[in-house]
CSV table of C-alpha atoms (C1' of nucleotides) in Angstrom, one decimal:
chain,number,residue,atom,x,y,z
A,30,UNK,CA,-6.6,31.3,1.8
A,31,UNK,CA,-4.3,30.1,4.1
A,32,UNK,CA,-2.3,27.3,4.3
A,33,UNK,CA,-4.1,25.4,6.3
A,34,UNK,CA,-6.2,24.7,4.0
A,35,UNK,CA,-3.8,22.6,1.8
A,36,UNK,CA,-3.5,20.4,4.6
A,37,UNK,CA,-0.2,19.4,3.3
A,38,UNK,CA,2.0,16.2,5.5
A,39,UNK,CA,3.8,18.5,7.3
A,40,UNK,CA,0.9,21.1,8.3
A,41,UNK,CA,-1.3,18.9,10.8
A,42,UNK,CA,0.6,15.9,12.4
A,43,UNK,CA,0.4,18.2,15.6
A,44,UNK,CA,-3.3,18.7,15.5
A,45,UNK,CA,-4.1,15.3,15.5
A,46,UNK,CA,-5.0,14.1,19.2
A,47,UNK,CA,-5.0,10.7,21.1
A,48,UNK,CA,-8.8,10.8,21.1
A,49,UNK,CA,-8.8,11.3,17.4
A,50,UNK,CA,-6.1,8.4,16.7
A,51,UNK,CA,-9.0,5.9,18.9
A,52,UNK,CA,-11.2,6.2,16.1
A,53,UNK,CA,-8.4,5.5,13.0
A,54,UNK,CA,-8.5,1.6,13.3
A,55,UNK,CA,-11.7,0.6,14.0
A,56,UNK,CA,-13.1,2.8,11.2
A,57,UNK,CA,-10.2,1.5,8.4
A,58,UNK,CA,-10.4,-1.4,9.8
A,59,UNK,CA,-14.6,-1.6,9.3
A,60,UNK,CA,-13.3,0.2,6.0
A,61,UNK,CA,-11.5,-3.1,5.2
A,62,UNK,CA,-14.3,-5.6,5.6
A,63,UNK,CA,-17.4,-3.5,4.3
A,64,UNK,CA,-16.0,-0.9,1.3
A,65,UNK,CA,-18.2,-1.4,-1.6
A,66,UNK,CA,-16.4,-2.4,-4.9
A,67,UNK,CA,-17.0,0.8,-7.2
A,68,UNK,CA,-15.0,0.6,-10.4
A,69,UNK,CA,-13.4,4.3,-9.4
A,70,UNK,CA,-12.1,2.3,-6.0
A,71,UNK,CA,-10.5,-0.6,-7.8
A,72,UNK,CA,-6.3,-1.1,-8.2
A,73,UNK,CA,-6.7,-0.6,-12.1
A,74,UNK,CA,-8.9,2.8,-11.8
A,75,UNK,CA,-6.9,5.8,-13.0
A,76,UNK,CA,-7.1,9.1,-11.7
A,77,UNK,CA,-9.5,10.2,-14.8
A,78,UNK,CA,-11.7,7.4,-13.7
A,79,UNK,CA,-12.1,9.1,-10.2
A,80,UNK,CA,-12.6,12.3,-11.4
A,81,UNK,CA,-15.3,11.1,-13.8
A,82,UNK,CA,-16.8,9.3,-10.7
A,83,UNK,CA,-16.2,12.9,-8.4
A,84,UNK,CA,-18.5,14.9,-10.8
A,85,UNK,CA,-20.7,12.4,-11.4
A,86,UNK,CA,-21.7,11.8,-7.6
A,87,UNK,CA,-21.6,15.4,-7.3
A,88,UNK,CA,-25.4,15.8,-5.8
A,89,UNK,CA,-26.3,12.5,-7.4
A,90,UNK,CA,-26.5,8.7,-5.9
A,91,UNK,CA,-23.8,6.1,-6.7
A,92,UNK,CA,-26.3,3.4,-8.0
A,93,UNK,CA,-27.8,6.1,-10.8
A,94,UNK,CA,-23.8,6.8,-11.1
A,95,UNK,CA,-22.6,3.4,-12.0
A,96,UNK,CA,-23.7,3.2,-15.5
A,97,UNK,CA,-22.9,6.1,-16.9
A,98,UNK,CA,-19.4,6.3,-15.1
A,99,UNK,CA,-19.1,2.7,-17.4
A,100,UNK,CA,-20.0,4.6,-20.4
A,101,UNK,CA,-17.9,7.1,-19.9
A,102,UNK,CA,-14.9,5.5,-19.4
A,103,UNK,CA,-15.3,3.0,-22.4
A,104,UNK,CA,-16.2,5.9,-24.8
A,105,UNK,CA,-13.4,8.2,-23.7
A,106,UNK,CA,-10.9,6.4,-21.9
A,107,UNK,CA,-8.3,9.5,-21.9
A,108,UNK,CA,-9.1,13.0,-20.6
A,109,UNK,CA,-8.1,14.0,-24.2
A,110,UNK,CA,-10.8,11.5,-26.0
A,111,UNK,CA,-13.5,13.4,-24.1
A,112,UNK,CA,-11.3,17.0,-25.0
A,113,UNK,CA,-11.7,15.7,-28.7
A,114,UNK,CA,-15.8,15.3,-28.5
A,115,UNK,CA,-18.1,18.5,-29.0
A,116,UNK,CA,-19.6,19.4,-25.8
A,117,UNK,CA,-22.8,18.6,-27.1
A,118,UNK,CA,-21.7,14.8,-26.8
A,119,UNK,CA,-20.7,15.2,-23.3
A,120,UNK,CA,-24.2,16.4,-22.5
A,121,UNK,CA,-25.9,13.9,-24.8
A,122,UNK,CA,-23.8,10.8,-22.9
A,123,UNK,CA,-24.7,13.0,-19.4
A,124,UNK,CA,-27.9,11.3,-20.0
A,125,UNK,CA,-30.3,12.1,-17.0
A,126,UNK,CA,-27.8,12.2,-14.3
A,127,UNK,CA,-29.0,15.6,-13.6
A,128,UNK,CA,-27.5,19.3,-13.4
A,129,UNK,CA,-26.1,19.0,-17.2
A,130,UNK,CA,-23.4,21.6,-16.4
A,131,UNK,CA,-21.7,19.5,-14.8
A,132,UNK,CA,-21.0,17.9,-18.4
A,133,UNK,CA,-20.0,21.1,-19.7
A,134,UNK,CA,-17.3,21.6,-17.1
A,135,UNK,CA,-15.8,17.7,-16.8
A,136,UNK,CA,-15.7,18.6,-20.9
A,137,UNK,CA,-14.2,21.7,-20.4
A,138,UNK,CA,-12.1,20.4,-17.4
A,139,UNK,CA,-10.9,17.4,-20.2
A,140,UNK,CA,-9.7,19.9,-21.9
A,141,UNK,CA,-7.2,21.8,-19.9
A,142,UNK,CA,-5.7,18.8,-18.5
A,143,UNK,CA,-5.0,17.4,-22.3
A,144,UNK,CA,-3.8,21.3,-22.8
A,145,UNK,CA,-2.0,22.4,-19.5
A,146,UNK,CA,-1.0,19.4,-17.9
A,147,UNK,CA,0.0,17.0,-20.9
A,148,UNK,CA,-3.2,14.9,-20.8
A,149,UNK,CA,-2.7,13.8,-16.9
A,150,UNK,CA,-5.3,15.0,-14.7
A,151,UNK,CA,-2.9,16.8,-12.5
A,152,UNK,CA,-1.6,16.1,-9.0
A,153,UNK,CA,-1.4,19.0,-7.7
A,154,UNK,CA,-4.7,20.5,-5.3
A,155,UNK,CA,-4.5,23.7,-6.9
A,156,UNK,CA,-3.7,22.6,-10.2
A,157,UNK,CA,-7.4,20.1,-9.9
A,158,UNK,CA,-8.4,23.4,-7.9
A,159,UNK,CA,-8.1,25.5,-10.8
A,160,UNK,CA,-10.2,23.6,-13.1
A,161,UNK,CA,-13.7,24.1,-14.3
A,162,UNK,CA,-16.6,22.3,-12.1
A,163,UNK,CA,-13.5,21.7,-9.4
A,164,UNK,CA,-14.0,22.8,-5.9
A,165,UNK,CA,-12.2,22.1,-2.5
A,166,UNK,CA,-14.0,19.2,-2.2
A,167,UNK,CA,-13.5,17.7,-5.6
A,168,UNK,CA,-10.4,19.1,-5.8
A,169,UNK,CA,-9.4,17.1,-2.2
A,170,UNK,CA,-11.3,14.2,-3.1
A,171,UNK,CA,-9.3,13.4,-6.4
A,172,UNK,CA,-6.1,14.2,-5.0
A,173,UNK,CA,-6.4,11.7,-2.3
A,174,UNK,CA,-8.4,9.1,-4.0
A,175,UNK,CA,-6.3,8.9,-7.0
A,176,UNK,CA,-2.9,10.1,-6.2
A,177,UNK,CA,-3.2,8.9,-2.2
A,178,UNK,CA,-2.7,12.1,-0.6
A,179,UNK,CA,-3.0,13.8,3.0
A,180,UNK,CA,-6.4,16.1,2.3
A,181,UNK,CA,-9.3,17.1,3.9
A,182,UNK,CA,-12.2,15.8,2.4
A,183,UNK,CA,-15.7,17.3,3.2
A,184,UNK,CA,-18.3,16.0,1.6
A,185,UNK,CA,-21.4,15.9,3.1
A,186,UNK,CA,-20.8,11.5,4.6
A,187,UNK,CA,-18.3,13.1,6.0
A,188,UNK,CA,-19.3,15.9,7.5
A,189,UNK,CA,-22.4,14.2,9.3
A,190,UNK,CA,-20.2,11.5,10.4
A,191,UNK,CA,-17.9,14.6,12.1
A,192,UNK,CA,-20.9,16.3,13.6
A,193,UNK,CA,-22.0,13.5,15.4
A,194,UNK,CA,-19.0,11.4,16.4
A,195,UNK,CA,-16.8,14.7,17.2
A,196,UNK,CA,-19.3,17.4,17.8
A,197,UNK,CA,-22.4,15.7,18.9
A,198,UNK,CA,-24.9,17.1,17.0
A,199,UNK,CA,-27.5,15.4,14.4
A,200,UNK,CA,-26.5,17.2,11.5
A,201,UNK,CA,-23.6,19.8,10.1
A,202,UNK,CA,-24.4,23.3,9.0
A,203,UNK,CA,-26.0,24.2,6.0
A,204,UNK,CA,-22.8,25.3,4.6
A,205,UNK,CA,-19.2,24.3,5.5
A,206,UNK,CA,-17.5,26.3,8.2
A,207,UNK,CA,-14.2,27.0,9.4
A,208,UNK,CA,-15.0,24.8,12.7
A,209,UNK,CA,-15.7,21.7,10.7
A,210,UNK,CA,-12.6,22.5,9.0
A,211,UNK,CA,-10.6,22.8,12.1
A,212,UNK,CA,-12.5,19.2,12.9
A,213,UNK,CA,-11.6,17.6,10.3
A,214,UNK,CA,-8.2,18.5,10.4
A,215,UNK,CA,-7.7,17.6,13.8
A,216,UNK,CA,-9.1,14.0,13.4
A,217,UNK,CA,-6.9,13.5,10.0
A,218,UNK,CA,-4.3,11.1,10.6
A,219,UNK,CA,-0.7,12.1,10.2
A,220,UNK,CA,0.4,9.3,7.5
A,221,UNK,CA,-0.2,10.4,4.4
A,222,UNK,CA,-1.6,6.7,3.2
A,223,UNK,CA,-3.7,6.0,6.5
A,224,UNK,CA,-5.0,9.8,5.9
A,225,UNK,CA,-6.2,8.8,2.4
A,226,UNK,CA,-7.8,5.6,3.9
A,227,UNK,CA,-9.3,7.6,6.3
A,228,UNK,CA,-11.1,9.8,3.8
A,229,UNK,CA,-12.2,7.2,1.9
A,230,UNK,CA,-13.2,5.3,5.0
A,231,UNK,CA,-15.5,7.7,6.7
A,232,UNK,CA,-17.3,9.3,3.8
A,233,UNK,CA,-18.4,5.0,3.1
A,234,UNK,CA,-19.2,5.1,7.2
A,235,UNK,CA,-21.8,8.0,6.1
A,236,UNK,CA,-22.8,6.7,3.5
A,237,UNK,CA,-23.4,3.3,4.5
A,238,UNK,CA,-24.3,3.6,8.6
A,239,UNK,CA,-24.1,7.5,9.4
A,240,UNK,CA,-27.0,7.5,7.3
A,241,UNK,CA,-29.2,11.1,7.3
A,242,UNK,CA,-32.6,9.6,8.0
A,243,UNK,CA,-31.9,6.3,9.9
A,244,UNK,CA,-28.5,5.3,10.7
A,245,UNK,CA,-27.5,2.3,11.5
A,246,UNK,CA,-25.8,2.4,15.2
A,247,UNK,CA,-25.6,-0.9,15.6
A,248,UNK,CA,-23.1,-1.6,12.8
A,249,UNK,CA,-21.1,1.7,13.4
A,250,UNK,CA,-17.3,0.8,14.7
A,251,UNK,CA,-17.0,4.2,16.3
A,252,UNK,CA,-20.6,3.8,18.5
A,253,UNK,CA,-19.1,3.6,21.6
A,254,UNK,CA,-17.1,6.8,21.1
A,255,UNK,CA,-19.8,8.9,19.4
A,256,UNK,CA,-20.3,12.1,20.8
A,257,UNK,CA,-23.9,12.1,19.6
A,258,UNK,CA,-24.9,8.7,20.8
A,259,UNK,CA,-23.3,9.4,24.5
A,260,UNK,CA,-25.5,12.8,24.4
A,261,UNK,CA,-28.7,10.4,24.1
A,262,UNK,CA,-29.0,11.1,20.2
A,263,UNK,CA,-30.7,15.1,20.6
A,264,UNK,CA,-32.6,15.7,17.4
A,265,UNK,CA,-31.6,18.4,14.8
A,266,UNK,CA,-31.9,21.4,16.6
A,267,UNK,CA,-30.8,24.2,14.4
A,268,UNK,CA,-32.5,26.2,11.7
A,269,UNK,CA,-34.4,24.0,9.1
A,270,UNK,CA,-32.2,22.1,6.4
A,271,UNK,CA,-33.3,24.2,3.4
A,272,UNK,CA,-35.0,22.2,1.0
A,273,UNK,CA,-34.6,21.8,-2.3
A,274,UNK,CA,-38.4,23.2,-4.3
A,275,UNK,CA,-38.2,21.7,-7.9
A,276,UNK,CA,-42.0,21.4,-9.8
A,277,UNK,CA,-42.6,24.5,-11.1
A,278,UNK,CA,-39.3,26.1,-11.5
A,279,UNK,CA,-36.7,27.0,-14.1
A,280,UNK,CA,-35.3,23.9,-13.4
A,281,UNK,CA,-37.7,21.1,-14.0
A,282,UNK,CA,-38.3,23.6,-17.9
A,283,UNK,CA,-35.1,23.7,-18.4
A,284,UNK,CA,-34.4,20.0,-17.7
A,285,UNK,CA,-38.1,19.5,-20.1
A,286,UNK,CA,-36.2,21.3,-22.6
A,287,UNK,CA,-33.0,20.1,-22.6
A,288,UNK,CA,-34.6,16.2,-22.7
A,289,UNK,CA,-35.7,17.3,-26.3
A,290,UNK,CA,-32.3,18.3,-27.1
A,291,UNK,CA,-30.2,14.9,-25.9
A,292,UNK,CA,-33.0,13.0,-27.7
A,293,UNK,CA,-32.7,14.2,-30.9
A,294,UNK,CA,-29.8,13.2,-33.4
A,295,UNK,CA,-30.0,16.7,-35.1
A,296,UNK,CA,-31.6,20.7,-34.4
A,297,UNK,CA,-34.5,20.8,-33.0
A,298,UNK,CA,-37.5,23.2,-34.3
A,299,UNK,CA,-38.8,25.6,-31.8
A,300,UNK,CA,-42.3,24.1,-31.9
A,301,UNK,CA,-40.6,20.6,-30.7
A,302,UNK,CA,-39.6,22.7,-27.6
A,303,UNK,CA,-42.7,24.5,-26.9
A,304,UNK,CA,-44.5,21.4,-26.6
A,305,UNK,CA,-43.0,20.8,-23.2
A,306,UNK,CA,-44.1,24.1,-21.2
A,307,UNK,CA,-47.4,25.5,-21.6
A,308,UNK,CA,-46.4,29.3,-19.4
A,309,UNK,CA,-44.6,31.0,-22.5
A,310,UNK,CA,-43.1,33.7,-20.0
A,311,UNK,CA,-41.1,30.8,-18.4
A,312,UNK,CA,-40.3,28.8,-21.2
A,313,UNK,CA,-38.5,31.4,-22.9
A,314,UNK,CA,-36.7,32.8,-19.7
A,315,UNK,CA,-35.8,28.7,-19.2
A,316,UNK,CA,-34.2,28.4,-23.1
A,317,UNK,CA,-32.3,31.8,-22.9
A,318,UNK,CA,-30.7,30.0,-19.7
A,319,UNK,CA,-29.7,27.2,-21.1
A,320,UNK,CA,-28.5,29.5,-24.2
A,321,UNK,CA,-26.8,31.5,-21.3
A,322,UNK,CA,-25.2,28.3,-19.8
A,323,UNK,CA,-23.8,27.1,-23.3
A,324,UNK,CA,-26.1,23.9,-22.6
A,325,UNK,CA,-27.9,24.6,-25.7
A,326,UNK,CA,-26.9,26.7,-29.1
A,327,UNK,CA,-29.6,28.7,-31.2
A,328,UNK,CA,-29.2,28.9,-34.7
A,329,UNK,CA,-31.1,30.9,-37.2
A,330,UNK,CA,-35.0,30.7,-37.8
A,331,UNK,CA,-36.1,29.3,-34.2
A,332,UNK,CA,-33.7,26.0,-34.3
A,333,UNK,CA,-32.0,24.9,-31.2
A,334,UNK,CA,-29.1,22.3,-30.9
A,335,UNK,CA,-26.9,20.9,-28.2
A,336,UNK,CA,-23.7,23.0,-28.7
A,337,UNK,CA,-20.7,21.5,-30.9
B,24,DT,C1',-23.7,34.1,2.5
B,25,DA,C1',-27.7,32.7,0.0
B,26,DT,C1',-29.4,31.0,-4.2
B,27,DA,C1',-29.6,28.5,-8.7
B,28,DC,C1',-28.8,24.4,-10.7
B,29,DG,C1',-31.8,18.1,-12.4
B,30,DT,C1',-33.4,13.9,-11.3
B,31,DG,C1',-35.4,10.2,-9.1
B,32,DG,C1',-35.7,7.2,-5.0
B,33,DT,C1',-37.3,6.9,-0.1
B,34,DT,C1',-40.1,7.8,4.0
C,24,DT,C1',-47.7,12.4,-0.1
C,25,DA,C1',-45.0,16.2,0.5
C,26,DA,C1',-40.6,16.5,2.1
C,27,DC,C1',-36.2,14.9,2.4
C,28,DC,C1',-32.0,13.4,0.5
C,29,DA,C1',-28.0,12.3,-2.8
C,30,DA,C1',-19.4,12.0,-3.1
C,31,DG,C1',-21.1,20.2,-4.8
C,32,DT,C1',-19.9,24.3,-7.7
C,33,DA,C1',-20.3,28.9,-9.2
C,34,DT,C1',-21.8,33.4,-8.5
DNA sequence: TATACGTGGTT
DNA sequence: TAACCAAGTAT
């Protein structure tokens, strides 16, 4: 890794170009009058708060966030009250938010922040970098969220907003490349404050106008300098945006399966979980993952529980 | 780099 | 209605 890729104050303020500084203000400043009022967003919101929030939204919509994030934070207000609970719990309270490892590893995360770092989620990007279920985006995101500083931060808002404003094109790569990097970089405002606002600013631009399906160009602040809207809008031309195949698979089982678990108060009998399935092959291969995973913990005589 | 990993709303 | 989409990470 290079480092580039901390994009640290003193690292890009030569990148940044004039065309790139056009589109600061009239994004913050649409930033300004349209942000939506999430509770991770607001003055009293902690860093733990945000994180919560940043694995939470990890592949999942704000509005399915929202209550749970509320949960959270009332049950275990302190990385350390959530380090105190079983894992079990943090699964149980994960409710159906969907991929239930990411409860594991916010538990597990909880728990080397109130052992390595004093009970402070860290400030540091390789410190949050280094922590289970954290990646550069995460890792990014909570650093300039919570603690206000000069990152990068790709998620996928932003990196639609960058393909088409900067690079013209409908929709960014399946995966992240080093030319969105580069991108991003370039367009990232020196200051560290207006670089945080920034980030925050155009990943709510994709989310609320830069939309996938439909977006709205007619609210956009940045239309007039799109790169995509001056090309005449050309439709996604590269290969097909791999979809995501779900009935039928490991992971609608194991998601039948682990229901059963959150649901009950106590073990649950092996009968309880072989109701769900009906292909036995699969059923089994789907609770040895979940075994695998540490989502769910066998005991003797064919009893399953969430693990404590 | 490609794939596995939940869930539910929208088009 | 099947496909697409949603603040990704780990392997």
């Amino acid at each position: 890794m290079s480092t580039d890729l901390h994009h640290t104050p003193e690292s890009a303020s030569t990148t940044t170009t004039p065309r790139a500084a056009a589109l600061h203000d009239p994004v913050i400043d649409w930033f300004d009058d349209h942000a939506r009022d999430l509770p991770w967003r607001r003055p009293d919101a902690g860093a733990w708060s945000v994180m919560v929030s940043e694995f939470m939204l990890q592949q999942t919509p704000v509005v399915r966030v929202l209550p749970v994030h509320e949960q959270w934070l009332a049950r275990w207000p302190r990385p350390a009250d959530l380090a105190a609970e079983s894992p079990g719990e943090a699964v149980r309270a994960w409710g159906r938010l969907g991929y239930p490892r990411r409860a594991l590893r916010l538990h597990a995360a909880a728990g080397a922040i109130a052992q390595r770092h004093g009970g402070e989620v860290p400030r540091e990007h390789a410190e949050l970098l280094a922590l289970p279920g954290v990646g550069e985006y995460t890792a990014a995101a909570v650093a300039s969220f919570a603690y206000g500083q000069r990152h990068i931060v790709l998620d996928t808002n932003v990196r639609r907003v960058f393909a088409r404003v900067a690079t013209g094109v409908a929709h960014p790569p399946n995966a992240t490349t080093a030319a969105e990097r580069r991108t991003a970089e370039g367009l990232l405002p020196a200051d560290e404050a207006t670089a945080a606002r920034w980030a925050a600013a155009t990943m709510e631009l994709g989310a609320l106008v830069c939309t996938a399906r439909s977006p709205q160009c007619g609210q956009c602040p940045v239309a007039a300098m799109c790169a995509w809207r001056l090309a005449g809008c050309p439709p996604h031309d590269g290969p097909p945006r791999r979809g995501q195949s779900y009935a039928g698979t490991d992971r609608q089982v194991r998601g039948r399966l682990l229901a059963v678990l959150r649901a009950s108060p106590g073990p649950v009998a092996q009968a309880a979980l072989d109701a769900v399935w009906h292909e036995p092959v699969q059923r089994a291969r789907a609770l040895d993952g979940l075994v695998e995973d540490g989502l769910v913990e066998p005991l003797a005589d064919g009893v399953y529980r969430l693990p404590v």
